[in-house]
Coordinates of C-alpha atoms and ligand atoms in Angstrom, one line a residue:
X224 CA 103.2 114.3 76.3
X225 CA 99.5 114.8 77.0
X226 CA 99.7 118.1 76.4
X227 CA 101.5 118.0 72.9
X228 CA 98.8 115.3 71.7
X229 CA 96.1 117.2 73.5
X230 CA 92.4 115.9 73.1
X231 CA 93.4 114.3 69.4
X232 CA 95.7 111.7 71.6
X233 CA 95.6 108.4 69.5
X234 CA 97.6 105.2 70.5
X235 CA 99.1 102.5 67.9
X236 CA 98.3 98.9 68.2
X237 CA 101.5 98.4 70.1
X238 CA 101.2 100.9 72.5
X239 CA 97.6 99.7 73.3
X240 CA 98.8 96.4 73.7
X241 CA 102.1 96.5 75.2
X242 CA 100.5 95.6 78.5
X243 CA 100.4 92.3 77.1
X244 CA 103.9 91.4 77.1
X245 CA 105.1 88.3 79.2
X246 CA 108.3 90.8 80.1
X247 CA 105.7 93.7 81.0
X248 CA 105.5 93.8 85.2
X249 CA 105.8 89.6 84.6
X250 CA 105.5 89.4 88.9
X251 CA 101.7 91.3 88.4
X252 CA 98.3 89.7 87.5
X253 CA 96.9 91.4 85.1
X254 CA 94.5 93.0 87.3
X255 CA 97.2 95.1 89.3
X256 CA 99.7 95.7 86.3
X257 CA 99.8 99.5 85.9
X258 CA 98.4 100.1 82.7
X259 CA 101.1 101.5 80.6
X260 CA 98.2 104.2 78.6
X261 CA 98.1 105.9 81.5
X262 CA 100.9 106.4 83.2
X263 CA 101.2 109.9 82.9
X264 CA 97.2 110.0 83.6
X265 CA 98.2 113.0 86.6
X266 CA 99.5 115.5 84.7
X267 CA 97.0 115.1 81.9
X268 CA 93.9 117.7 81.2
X269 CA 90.5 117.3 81.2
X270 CA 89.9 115.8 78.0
X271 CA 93.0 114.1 77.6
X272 CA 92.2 112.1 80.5
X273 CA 89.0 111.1 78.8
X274 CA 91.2 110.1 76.1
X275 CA 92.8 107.8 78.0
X276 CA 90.0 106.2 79.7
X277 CA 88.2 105.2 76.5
X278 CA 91.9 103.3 75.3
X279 CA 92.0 101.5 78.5
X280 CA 88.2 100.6 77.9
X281 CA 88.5 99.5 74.4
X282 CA 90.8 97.3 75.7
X283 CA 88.4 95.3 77.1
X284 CA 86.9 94.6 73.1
X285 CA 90.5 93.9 72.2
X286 CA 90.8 90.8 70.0
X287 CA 93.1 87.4 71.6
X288 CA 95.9 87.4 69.8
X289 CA 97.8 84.5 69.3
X290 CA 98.9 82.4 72.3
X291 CA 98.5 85.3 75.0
X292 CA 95.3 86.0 77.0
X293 CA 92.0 84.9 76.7
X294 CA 89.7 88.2 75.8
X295 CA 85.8 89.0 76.4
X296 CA 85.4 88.0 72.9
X297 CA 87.3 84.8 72.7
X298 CA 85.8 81.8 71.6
X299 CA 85.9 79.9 74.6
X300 CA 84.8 82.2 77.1
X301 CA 81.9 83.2 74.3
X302 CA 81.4 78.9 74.7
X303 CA 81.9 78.9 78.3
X304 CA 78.8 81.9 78.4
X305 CA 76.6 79.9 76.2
X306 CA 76.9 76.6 78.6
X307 CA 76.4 79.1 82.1
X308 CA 73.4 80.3 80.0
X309 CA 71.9 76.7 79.5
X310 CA 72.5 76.3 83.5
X311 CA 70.4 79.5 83.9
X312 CA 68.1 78.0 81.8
X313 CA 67.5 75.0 83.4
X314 CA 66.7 76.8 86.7
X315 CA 64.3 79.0 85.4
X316 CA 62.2 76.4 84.1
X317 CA 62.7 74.6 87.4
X318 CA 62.6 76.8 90.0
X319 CA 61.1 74.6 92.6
X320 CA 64.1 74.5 95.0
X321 CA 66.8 76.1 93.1
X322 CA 68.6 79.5 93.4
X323 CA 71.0 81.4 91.0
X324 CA 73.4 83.0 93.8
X325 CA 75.5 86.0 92.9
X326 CA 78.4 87.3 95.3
X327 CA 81.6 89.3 95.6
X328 CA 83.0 91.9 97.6
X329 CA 83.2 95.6 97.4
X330 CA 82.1 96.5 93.6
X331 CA 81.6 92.8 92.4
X332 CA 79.3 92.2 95.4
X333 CA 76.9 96.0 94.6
X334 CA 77.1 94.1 91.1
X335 CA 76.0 91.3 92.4
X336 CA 73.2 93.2 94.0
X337 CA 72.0 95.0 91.0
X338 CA 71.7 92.5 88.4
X339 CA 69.7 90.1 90.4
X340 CA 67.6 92.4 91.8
X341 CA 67.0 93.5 87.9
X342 CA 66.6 90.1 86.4
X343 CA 64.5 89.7 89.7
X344 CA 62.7 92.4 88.7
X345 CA 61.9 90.7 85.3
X346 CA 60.6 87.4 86.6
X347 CA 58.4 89.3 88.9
X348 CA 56.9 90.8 86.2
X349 CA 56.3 87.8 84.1
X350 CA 54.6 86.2 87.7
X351 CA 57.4 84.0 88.0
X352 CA 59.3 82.6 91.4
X353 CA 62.2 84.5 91.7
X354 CA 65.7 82.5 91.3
X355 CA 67.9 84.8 91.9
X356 CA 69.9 85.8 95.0
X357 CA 73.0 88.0 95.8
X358 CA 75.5 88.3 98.8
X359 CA 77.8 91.0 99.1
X360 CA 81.2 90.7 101.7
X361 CA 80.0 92.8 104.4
X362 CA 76.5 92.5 104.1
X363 CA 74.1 95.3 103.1
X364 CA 75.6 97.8 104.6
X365 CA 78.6 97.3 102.0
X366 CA 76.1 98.0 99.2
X367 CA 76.7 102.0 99.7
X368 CA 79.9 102.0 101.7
X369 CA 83.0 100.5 101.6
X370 CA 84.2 97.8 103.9
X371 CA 86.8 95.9 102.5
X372 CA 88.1 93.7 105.9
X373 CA 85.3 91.2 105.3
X374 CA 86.7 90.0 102.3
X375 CA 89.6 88.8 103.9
X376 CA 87.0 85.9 105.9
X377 CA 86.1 83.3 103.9
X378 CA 84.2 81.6 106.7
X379 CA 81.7 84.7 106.8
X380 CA 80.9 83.6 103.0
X381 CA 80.4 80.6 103.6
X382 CA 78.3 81.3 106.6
X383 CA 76.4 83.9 104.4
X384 CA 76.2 81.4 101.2
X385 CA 74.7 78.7 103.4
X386 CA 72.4 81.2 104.8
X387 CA 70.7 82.5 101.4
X388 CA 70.8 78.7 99.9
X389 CA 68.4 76.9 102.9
X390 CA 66.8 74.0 101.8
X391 CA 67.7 74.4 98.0
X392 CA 68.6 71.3 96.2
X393 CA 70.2 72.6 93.1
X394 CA 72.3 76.1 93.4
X395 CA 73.9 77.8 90.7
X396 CA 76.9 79.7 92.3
X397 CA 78.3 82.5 91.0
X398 CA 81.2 83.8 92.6
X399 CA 82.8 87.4 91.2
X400 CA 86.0 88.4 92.2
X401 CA 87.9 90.3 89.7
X402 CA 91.5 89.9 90.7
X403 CA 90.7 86.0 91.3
X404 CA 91.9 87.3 95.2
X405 CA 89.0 87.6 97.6
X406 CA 89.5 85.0 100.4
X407 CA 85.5 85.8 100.7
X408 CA 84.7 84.4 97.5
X409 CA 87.5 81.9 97.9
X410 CA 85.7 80.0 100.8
X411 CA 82.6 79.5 99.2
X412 CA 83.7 78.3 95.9
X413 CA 85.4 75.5 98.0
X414 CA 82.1 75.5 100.2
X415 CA 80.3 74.4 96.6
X416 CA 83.0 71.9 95.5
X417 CA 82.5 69.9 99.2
X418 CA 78.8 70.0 98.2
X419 CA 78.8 68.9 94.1
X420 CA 75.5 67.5 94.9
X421 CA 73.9 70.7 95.5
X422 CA 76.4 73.8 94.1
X423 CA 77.6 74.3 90.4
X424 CA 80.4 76.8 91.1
X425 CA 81.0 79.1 88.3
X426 CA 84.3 81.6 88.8
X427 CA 84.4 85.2 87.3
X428 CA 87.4 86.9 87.1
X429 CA 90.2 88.9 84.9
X430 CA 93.1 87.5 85.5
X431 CA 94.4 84.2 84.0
X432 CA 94.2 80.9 86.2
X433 CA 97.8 80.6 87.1
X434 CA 97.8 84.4 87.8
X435 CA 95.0 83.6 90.6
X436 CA 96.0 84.7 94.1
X437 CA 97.9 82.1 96.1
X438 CA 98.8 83.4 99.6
X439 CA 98.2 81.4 102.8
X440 CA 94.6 82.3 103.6
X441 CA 94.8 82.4 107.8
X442 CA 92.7 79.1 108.9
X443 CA 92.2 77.8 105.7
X444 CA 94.2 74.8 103.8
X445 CA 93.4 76.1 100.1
X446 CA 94.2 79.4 98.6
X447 CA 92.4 80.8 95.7
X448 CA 95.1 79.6 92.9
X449 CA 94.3 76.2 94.4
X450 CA 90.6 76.4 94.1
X451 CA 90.9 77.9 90.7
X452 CA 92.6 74.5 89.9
X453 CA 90.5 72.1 91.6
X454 CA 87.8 74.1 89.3
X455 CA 90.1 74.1 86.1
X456 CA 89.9 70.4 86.8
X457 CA 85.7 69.7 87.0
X458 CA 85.3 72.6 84.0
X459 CA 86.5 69.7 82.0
X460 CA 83.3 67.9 82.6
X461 CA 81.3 70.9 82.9
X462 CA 81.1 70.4 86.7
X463 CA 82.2 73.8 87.1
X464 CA 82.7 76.8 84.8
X465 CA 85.7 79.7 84.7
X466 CA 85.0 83.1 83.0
X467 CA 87.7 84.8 83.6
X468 CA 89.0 86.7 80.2
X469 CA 91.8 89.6 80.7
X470 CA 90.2 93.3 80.1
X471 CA 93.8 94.6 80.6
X472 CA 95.1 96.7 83.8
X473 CA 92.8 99.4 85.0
X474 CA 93.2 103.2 84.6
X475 CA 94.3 103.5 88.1
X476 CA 96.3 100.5 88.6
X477 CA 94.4 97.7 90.6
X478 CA 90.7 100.1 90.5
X479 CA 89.1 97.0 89.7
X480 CA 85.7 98.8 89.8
X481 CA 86.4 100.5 86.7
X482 CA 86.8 97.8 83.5
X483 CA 86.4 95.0 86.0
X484 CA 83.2 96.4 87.2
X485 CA 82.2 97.1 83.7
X486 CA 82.8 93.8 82.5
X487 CA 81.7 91.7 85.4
X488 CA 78.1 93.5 84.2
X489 CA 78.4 92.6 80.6
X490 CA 79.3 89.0 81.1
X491 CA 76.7 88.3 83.4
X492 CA 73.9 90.8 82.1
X493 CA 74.7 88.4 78.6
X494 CA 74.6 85.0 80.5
X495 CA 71.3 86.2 81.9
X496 CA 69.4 87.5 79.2
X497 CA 69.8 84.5 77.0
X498 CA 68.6 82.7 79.6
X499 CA 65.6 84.5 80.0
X500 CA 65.1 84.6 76.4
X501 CA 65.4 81.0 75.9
X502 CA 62.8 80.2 78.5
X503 CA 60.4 82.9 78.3
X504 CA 60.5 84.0 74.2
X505 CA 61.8 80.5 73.3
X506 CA 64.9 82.0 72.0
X507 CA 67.7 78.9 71.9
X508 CA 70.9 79.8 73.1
X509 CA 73.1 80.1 71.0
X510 CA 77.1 81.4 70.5
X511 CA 76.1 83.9 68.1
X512 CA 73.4 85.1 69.9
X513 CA 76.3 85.5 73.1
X514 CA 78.5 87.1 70.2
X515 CA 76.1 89.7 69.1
X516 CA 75.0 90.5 72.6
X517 CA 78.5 91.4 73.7
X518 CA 79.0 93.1 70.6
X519 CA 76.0 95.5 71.5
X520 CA 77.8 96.7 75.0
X521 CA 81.3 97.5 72.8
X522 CA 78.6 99.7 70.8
X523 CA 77.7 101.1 73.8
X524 CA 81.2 101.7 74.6
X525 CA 81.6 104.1 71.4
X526 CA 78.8 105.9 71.8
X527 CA 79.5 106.8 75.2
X528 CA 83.1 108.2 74.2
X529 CA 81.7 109.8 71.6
X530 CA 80.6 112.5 73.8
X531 CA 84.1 112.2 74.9
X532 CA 84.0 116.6 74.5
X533 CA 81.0 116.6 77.2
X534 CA 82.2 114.0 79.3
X535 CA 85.7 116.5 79.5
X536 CA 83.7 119.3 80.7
X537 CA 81.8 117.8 83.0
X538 CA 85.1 116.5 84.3
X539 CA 86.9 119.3 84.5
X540 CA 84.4 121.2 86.3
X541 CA 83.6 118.0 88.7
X542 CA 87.8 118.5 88.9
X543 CA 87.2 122.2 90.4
X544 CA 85.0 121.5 92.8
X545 CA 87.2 119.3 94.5
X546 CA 90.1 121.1 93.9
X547 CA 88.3 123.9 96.0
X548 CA 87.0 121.6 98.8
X549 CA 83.8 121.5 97.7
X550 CA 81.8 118.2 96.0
X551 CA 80.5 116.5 93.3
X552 CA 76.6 115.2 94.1
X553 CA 75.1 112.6 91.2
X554 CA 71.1 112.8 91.8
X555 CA 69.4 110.2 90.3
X556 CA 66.7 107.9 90.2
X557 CA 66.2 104.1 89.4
X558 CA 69.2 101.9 88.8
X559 CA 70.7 104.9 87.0
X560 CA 70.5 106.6 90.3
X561 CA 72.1 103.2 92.0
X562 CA 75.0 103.2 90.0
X563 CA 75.9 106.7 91.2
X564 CA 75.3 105.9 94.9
X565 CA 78.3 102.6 94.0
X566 CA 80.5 105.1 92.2
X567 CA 80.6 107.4 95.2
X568 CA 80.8 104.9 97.4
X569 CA 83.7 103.5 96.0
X570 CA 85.9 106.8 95.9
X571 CA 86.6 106.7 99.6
X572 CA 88.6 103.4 99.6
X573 CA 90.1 103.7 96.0
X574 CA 91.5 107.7 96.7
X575 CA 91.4 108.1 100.2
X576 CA 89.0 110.7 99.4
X577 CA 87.6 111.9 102.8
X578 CA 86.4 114.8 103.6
X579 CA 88.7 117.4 104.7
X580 CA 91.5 114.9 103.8
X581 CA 94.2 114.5 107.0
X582 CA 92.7 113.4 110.1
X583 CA 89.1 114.2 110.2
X584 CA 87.6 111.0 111.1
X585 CA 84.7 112.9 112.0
X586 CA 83.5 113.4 108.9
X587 CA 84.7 110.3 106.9
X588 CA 81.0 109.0 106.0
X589 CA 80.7 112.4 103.9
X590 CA 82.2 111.9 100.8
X591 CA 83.8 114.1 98.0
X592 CA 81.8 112.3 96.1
X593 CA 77.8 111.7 97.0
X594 CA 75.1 110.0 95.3
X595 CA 71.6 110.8 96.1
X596 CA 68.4 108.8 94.9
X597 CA 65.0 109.9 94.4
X598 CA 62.5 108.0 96.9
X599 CA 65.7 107.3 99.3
X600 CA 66.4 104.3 100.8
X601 CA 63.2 102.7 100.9
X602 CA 63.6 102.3 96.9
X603 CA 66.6 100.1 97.3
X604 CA 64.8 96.7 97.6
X605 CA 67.8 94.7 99.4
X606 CA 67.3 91.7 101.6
X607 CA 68.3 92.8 105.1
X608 CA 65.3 95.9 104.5
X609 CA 65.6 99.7 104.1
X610 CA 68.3 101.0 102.7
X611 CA 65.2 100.5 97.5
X612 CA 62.5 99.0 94.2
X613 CA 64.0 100.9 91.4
X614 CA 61.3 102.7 89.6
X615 CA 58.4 101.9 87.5
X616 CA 60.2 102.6 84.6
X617 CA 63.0 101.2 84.4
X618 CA 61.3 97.8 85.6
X619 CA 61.6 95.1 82.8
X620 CA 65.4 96.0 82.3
X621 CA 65.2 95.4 78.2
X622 CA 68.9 95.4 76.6
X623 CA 69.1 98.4 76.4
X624 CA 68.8 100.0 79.6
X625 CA 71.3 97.2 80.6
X626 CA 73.6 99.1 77.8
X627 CA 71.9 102.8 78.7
X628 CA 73.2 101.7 82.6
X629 CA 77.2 100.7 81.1
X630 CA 77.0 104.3 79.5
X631 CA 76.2 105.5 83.2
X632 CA 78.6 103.4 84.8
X633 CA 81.5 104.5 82.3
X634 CA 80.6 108.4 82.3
X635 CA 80.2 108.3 86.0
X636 CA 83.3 106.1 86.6
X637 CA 85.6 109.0 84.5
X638 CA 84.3 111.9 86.4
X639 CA 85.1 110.7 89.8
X640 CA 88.0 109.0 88.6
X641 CA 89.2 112.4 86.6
X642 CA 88.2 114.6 89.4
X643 CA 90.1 112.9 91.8
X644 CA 93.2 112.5 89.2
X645 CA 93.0 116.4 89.1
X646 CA 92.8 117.2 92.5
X647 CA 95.8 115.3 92.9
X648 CA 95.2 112.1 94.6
X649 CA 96.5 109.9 92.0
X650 CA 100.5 109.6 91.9
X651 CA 101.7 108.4 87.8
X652 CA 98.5 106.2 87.5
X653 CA 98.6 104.9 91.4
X654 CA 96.4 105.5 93.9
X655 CA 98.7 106.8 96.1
X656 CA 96.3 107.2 99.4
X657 CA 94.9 103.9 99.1
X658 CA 93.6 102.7 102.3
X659 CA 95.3 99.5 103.7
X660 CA 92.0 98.1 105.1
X661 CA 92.2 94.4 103.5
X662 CA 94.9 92.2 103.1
X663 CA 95.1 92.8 99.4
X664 CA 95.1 96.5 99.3
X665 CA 97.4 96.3 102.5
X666 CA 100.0 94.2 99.8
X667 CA 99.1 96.6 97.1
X668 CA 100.3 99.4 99.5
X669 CA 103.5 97.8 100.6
X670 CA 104.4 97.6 96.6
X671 CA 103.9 100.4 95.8
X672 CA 105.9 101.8 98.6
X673 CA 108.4 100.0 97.1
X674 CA 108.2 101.4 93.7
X675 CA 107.9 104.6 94.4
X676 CA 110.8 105.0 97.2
X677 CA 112.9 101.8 95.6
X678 CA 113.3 100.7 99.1
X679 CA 113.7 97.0 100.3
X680 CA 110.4 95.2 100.6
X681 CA 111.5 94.5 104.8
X682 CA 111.9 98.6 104.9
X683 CA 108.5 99.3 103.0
X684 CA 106.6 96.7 105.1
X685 CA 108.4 98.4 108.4
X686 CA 107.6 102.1 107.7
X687 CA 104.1 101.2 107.0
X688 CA 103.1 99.6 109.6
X689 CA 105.1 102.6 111.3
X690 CA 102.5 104.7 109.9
X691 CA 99.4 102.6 110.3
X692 CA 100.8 102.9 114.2
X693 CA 101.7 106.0 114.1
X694 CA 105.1 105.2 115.9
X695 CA 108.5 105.6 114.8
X696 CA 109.7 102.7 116.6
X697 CA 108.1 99.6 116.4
X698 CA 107.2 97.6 119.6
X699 CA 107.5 93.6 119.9
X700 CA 103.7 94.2 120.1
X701 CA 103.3 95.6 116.9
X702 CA 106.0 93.5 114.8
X703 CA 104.0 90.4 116.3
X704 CA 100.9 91.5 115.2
X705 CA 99.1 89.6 113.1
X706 CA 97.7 91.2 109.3
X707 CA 94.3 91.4 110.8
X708 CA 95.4 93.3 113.7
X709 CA 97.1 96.0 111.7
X710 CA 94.5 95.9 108.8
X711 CA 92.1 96.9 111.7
X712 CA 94.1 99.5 113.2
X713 CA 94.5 101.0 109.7
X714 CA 91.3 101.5 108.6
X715 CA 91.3 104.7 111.8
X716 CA 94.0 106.0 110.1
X717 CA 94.2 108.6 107.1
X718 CA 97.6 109.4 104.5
X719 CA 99.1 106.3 105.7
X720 CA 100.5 105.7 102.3
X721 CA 101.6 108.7 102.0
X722 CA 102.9 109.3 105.3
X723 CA 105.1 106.0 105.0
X724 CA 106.7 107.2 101.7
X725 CA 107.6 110.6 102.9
X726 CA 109.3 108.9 105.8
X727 CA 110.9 106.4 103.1
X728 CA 112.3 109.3 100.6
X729 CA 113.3 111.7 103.3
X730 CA 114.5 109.8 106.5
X731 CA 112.4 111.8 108.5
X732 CA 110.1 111.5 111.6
X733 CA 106.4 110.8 111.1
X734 CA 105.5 113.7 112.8
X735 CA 107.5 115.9 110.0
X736 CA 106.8 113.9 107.7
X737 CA 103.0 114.6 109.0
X738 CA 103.1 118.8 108.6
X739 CA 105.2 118.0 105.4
X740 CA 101.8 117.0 104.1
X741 CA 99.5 119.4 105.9
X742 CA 102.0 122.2 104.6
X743 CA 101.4 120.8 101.2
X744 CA 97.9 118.9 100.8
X745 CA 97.9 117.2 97.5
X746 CA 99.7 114.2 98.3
X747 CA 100.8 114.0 94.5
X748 CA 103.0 117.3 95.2
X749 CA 103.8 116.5 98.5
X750 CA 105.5 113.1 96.5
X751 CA 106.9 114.9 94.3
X752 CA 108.8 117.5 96.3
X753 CA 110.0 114.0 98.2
X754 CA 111.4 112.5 94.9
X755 CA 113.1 115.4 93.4
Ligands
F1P109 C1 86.9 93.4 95.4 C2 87.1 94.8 95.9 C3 87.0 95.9 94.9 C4 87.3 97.2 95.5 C5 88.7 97.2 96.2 C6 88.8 96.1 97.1 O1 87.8 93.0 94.4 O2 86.2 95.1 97.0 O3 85.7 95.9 94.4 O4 87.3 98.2 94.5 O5 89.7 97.0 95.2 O6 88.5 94.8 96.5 P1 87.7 91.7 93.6 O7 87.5 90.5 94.6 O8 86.5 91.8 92.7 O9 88.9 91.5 92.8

């Protein structure tokens, strides 16, 4: 299909929004649908691949239509911006024991590092206190390397929220989760609704309210659908605030660090500026202002895919090197330089992409993909010390570097995404070595074990936890074992996706189904062979 449209690939209205059905994967939120674009995203070329990137991103600009799902540019998110904006405000012009706090895990949480340490950046300037603070799932260490098992504690954020807000009196809280799933994030929103004295929560997400995540969170009472609704509830009286538009499924289904990541930045990079602008240029707030703001990053957008030829190139060839074990290395400096140490960073846990592939533990902290920054890690400037202030240049972060660092973001996000798609790590439009190394990626695994092999869900959950084990019979020890337990044991462990499915399609032992894989090491064909 890819092939026959080639690089001139179009989609029709319905096509790009078919996603929006209520029939389309109705079980899904939004956020782990498999975007329906893509779906034959792993046998596409180069620039057809780049084709399909910039539908799934326009999909973010798309218009609401009707009675479905609330968009960036809906009116009442637009309305729910301008009143986070006025909160902003407030704080700024009085900071005497206030804080704007941003946190999230993985992506949402290096977000939530690099736009307050920008807007930071901007007060400092202007010889004003700073406001704003970030926490990250993990702590700093999670800033350049994946470690997803803390966002399954939501005690640890609350721990860490009540750590950064220590004798403030009025807190802004912004929590970022994009699949309205991290227990992390969960905890302290609830944190700030015990303490309405002191917090004003504010949710961002992509998924619609009911579509939140409502599993039993171990040790807790609430789950995050029910916080969501205690929130719904005070949003009324502007107590609390939801953004949470849909930007459509990712590119890679659930790869929340692509649009999600990209529009986590925009909404809050727009909330943030106006605020600044209102109490340092005496700019008033206002929803058209919000409008024209947002409408400046969908500009950004086009221009960025209209190099959609270069951006091919530099895919394909980013493609060879990995298809001959070698690497892709962004070098960089300022935030520019930041956003390429987060994209590599986040290639390990989305594609399994280690080093060597099967079994070479050794080596896991070198990546396929690596980002390098000029001045090293004494320019990253993050709380808990060393690891750096972004460069004279780029310090005052005017619109337009915000919009020059979504370019950056975007590009950077489609060659490691396409390189990895062409070295065959992505199965349909699935990340098919996902690591199980949280509770939600340990779900996402199980389901799409059970897509793929159209197994029962008590067969899918059984051969991967025979994988994760590396047993083919399961002891009482290991049934009994508790998510944690097993998330922990799997985050030693390499091809366990893929390792459970060929068990699941052939019947076989894990130790075939083991040198099936080393015999043929792009898990993609490996599948395949499997399913035909
Ligand atoms: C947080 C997150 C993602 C990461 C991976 C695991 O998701 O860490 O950033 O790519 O999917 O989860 P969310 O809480 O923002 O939905």
């Amino acid at each position: 299909l890819c092939t026959m449209a080639g690089s001139d690939r179009t989609w029709s209205l319905s096509a790009m929004r078919e996603w929006e059905s209520p029939d389309y994967e109705p079980s899904l939120p939004v956020s782990e649908k498999s975007n329906p674009l893509t779906r034959d995203i792993d046998r596409a070329s180069a620039s057809c691949i780049v084709r399909m990137l910039q539908a799934c991103d326009a999909q973010m600009f798309q218009e609401e239509r009707g009675d479905t799902y609330q968009r960036l540019l809906s009116e009442a998110v637009v309305k729910t911006l301008v009143d986070v904006a006025k909160r902003v405000e407030l704080t700024l012009k009085d900071p005497q024991d206030s804080l704007v706090v941003l946190s999230g895990c993985g992506t949402s949480g290096r977000l939530a590092f690099l736009i307050s340490s920008s807007f930071n950046r901007a007060l400092r300037e202007l010889n004003q206190s700073l406001v704003y603070s970030y926490i990250i799932a993990g702590g700093d260490r999670a800033l350049l390397s994946s470690q997803e098992a803390p966002e399954d504690d939501p005690k640890q954020g609350v721990l860490s929220l009540k750590k950064v807000c220590e004798g403030k009196k009025c807190v802004l809280f912004i929590g970022i989760s994009c699949g309205l799933s991290a227990p992390f994030v969960a905890g302290q929103l609830d944190f700030c609704l015990q303490h309405p004295e002191v917090f004003t929560p504010v949710l961002v997400g992509f998924n619609p309210t009911h579509q939140a995540r409502d599993e039993p969170i171990p040790g807790c009472t609430f789950t995050f659908r029910s916080v969501v609704q205690r929130m719904q509830e005070l949003a009324k009286s502007q107590k609390a605030f939801l953004i949470n538009p849909a930007v459509g499924p990712e590119a890679i289904s659930g790869s929340s660090r692509m649009k999600g990541g990209s529009a986590t930045k925009i909404l809050l990079e727009v909330v943030l500026s106006a605020a600044h602008a209102a109490t340092f240029k005496n700019t008033a707030i206002t929803y058209k202002g919000i409008l024209q703001h947002m409408r400046a990053y969908k500009k950004a957008l086009d221009i960025t895919y209209a190099e959609s030829e270069g951006i091919a190139a530099l895919l394909e060839a980013a493609g060879q090197s990995l298809r001959c074990a070698r690497r892709v290395c962004y070098l960089g400096w300022g935030s520019l330089a930041m956003l390429g140490l987060i994209d590599a960073s986040e290639c390990n846990p989305t594609f399994g992409a280690v080093t060597r592939d099967l079994l070479c533990l050794r080596l896991r902290d070198y990546g396929d993909v690596r980002g390098f920054i000029s001045g090293g890690y004494r320019e990253l400037n993050n709380s808990e010390g060393p690891l750096i202030s972004l460069r004279e240049k780029n310090k005052s972060m005017p619109p337009l570097s915000q919009q020059w660092e979504l370019s950056t973001k975007l590009l950077l996000n489609a060659v490691s995404t396409g390189a990895h798609v062409l070295k065959g790590k992505i199965y349909q439009n699935h990340m098919i070595d996902v690591q199980p190394t949280n509770s939600k990626l340990y779900c996402r695994a199980t389901r799409l074990l059970q897509k793929l092999s159209g197994c029962p869900q008590s067969q899918c959950e059984e051969t991967l936890l025979r994988a994760v084990y590396r047993v083919d019979k399961l002891t009482v020890d290991i049934t009994s074992s508790d998510i944690g337990t097993r998330i922990r044991t799997a985050k030693n462990r390499a091809k366990v996706v893929p390792l459970a499915l060929v068990c699941l399609l052939t019947g076989c032992s894990l130790l075939e189904a083991e040198s099936h894989l080393e015999l043929k090491p792009i898990v993609r064909e490996a599948v395949e062979v499997c399913l035909s």
